[in-house]
Amino acid sequence: MRPENPAWRLLTVALVLLIGAGLYWATIKVNYQWRWDRVPEYLLMTGGEEVLSPVDGTVAVSGKQIILTPLLGGEPQTFPQIDVVQVSDGEIVFANNTLGKKAGVTPGPLLVGLWVTLQISAWSLVFALVLGLIAGLGRVSANPAARDMAAIYVELIRGTPLLVQMFIVYFFLGTVLNLSGFVAGVAALSVFTGAYVAEIVRSGIEGVSKGQMEAARSLGMSHWQAMRHVVLPQALKRSLPALAGQSINLVKDSSLVSIMALTDLTKAGREIVASTFSPFEVWFTVALMYLVLTGALSVFVRRLEKKMAHD
Amino acid sequence: MTKPTTEVLIDAREVSKVYPNGTQALTNVSLQVRRGEVVCIVGPSGSGKSTLLRTLNAMESITSGEVIMDGLNVHAPKTNLNEVRTHAGMVFQQFNLFPHKTALENVMLAPMQVLKHTLDTARANAEKLLAKVGLAEKAQSRPSQLSGGQQQRVAIARALAMQPRVMLFDEPTSALDPEKVGEVLEVMKQLALEGMTMVVVTHEMGFARAVANRVVFMDGGELVYQDAPEAFFSNAQHERLRSFLGQVLPH
Ligand SMILES: Nc1ncnc2c1ncn2[C@@H]1O[C@H](COP(=O)(O)OP(=O)(O)OP(=O)(O)O)[C@@H](O)[C@H]1O
Ligand SMILES: [Mg+2]
């Protein structure tokens, strides 16, 4: 290979700067007020977290502890560690009234949203891998029923938009089975991603040479033993890059759960934008946060691949 | 070579095989292998040698006929195929070692999974077998770090680990560089000397002549001729055999 001319890299930098300048110029054209100074507080709040009363009730204050007895009956609720108490003993409060504040730095809405996104993605990934493995094995099964079921699952899921599936899960299954937004979100994402994982697993298995299965069977191993100890380990190793890509997609796809009553990173961004006039800053920040997540994921997978290539 | 017993270990009777695509690979092939016997199968490409070998341990189904191995009717619907296969070790042209496992693990896997040997028993056995094929010091190597000849010797050790009653070889040296053929044949010869029953599909006429008790000639899916090596290689009567030998033997 010929050595690259470093001038190309300079051109890259120049082009990126040009595009950035273009964007900046465009915002000036629409008289956009950049307010980057506001962004940190969406990430970390220093003002202290407000504690709101969940129901109407009577409060009893003792030191930093507030005990709320609901007016409509029910168990009294205890709120410990309220640093700045803003109600007095015996006062009647209504739902969403401020009881007080907790001191110190608390995560802002974007970090809270990121945490939700992270949890949803992690749970969905686990279930999607399990589901995809089962469906992938079904695809290559000798049993026609297993093969058909797996094929129907994969085709149905891959043939319809994720957003539509989300609506179905949330508004139909969610209502029938009374699922929380979180459970519905994880269910929809797992089922969706599982179909793609199934195809990755299938092509991974088909990529392992037939001689491997033959050799294992000729030693008296059952089909399942041969699959588990000989074919699958090789198939999964081959599939790792594709699975990594799919899990990165999963993190990005998780932004669609914001249609459910669930404040993930995207929904948090939307809520902030609705109450402020800083859409650009917020959305750029949100994008950057997704990028950090997906970037970390691909670095992790690259490490894993290197490690697996060694042994 | 060593004298085989008179006890029939494998009895293939009138075996025919038609592949799903309609290819008639075997036509009424009958072959008996006695315990301790070494049988070499030779014949032109596509004559059904591999197919015959693979019907013996049910890696391939048959269309008609039957195969009895040690009293077990191999192709009967009720037969446990996994059990049949534990009794017959198979060695492939392409080695088919498990690339994600070390040589030692390759040999240990099936005994642990199928025979439920403990880790220690399996390892001790595997080490013994690797030493037997001259690869004690390669126990921790991956297949990719071994030469073809070494891989094939590990494959032989792997098959032996199941303590089979018969070893089936399908052109075990055909994928090897010429200079690696000898080391594999040497291991096979040693096995034969120890009294292992062996069925060997091969193009190595020298090996067949020196080690086999009987040589079988197949052509067009039929078992055309079989005899002791001496008589086999000097046979001048059989037309198809003569022309085959004329092509493969040095003049
Ligand atoms: N899986 C299969 N499906 C269909 N036909 C097959 C299959 N395997 C083998 N055949 C055909 O059956 C016949 C016998 O093949 P077989 O592999 O047993 O021959 P062989 O004597 O081992 O040949 P070679 O020396 O080339 O290995 C050939 O015509 C081959 O094309
Ligand atoms: Mg063959």
mmCIF file of C-alpha atoms in Angstrom, chain A residues 209-223 225 229-231 233-234 237 310-311, chain B residues 54 57 59 82 85-86 88 90 92 96-101 109-110 113-114 116 142 158-159 162:
data_model
loop_
_atom_site.group_PDB
_atom_site.id
_atom_site.type_symbol
_atom_site.label_atom_id
_atom_site.label_comp_id
_atom_site.label_asym_id
_atom_site.label_seq_id
_atom_site.Cartn_x
_atom_site.Cartn_y
_atom_site.Cartn_z
ATOM 1 C CA SER A 209 -18.360 -26.004 8.283
ATOM 2 C CA LYS A 210 -20.577 -29.101 8.073
ATOM 3 C CA GLY A 211 -17.582 -31.247 9.000
ATOM 4 C CA GLN A 212 -17.738 -29.882 12.555
ATOM 5 C CA MET A 213 -21.209 -31.239 13.189
ATOM 6 C CA GLU A 214 -20.283 -34.479 11.435
ATOM 7 C CA ALA A 215 -17.153 -35.002 13.498
ATOM 8 C CA ALA A 216 -19.041 -34.352 16.721
ATOM 9 C CA ARG A 217 -21.879 -36.687 15.753
ATOM 10 C CA SER A 218 -19.434 -39.382 14.659
ATOM 11 C CA LEU A 219 -18.085 -39.348 18.221
ATOM 12 C CA GLY A 220 -21.531 -40.232 19.517
ATOM 13 C CA MET A 221 -22.542 -36.756 20.639
ATOM 14 C CA SER A 222 -26.230 -35.908 20.323
ATOM 15 C CA HIS A 223 -27.338 -33.135 17.983
ATOM 16 C CA GLN A 225 -24.427 -31.687 22.521
ATOM 17 C CA HIS A 229 -20.091 -27.636 22.539
ATOM 18 C CA VAL A 230 -18.885 -27.530 18.954
ATOM 19 C CA VAL A 231 -21.024 -25.487 16.571
ATOM 20 C CA PRO A 233 -19.167 -21.520 20.268
ATOM 21 C CA GLN A 234 -17.727 -21.102 16.780
ATOM 22 C CA LYS A 237 -17.566 -16.022 17.817
ATOM 23 C CA HIS A 310 -6.179 -14.640 21.033
ATOM 24 C CA ASP A 311 -7.650 -17.727 22.656
ATOM 25 C CA ARG B 54 -20.515 -43.741 6.265
ATOM 26 C CA ASN B 57 -21.761 -45.931 11.489
ATOM 27 C CA MET B 59 -23.632 -41.147 9.269
ATOM 28 C CA ASN B 82 -25.344 -42.128 19.206
ATOM 29 C CA ARG B 85 -21.289 -44.168 16.756
ATOM 30 C CA THR B 86 -19.488 -44.471 20.081
ATOM 31 C CA ALA B 88 -17.070 -46.759 15.603
ATOM 32 C CA MET B 90 -14.287 -42.057 12.321
ATOM 33 C CA PHE B 92 -12.079 -37.676 8.013
ATOM 34 C CA ASN B 96 -12.443 -31.696 11.254
ATOM 35 C CA LEU B 97 -10.752 -30.897 14.540
ATOM 36 C CA PHE B 98 -12.641 -28.446 16.730
ATOM 37 C CA PRO B 99 -10.734 -25.194 16.114
ATOM 38 C CA HIS B 100 -11.863 -23.497 19.321
ATOM 39 C CA LYS B 101 -10.353 -26.217 21.496
ATOM 40 C CA LEU B 109 -14.715 -33.538 24.804
ATOM 41 C CA ALA B 110 -16.662 -36.598 23.680
ATOM 42 C CA GLN B 113 -20.011 -35.475 27.203
ATOM 43 C CA VAL B 114 -20.980 -38.929 25.980
ATOM 44 C CA LYS B 116 -19.607 -39.009 31.273
ATOM 45 C CA ARG B 142 -4.823 -25.222 18.853
ATOM 46 C CA ARG B 158 -9.866 -38.119 19.409
ATOM 47 C CA ALA B 159 -11.623 -41.074 17.792
ATOM 48 C CA MET B 162 -14.177 -43.319 22.748
#
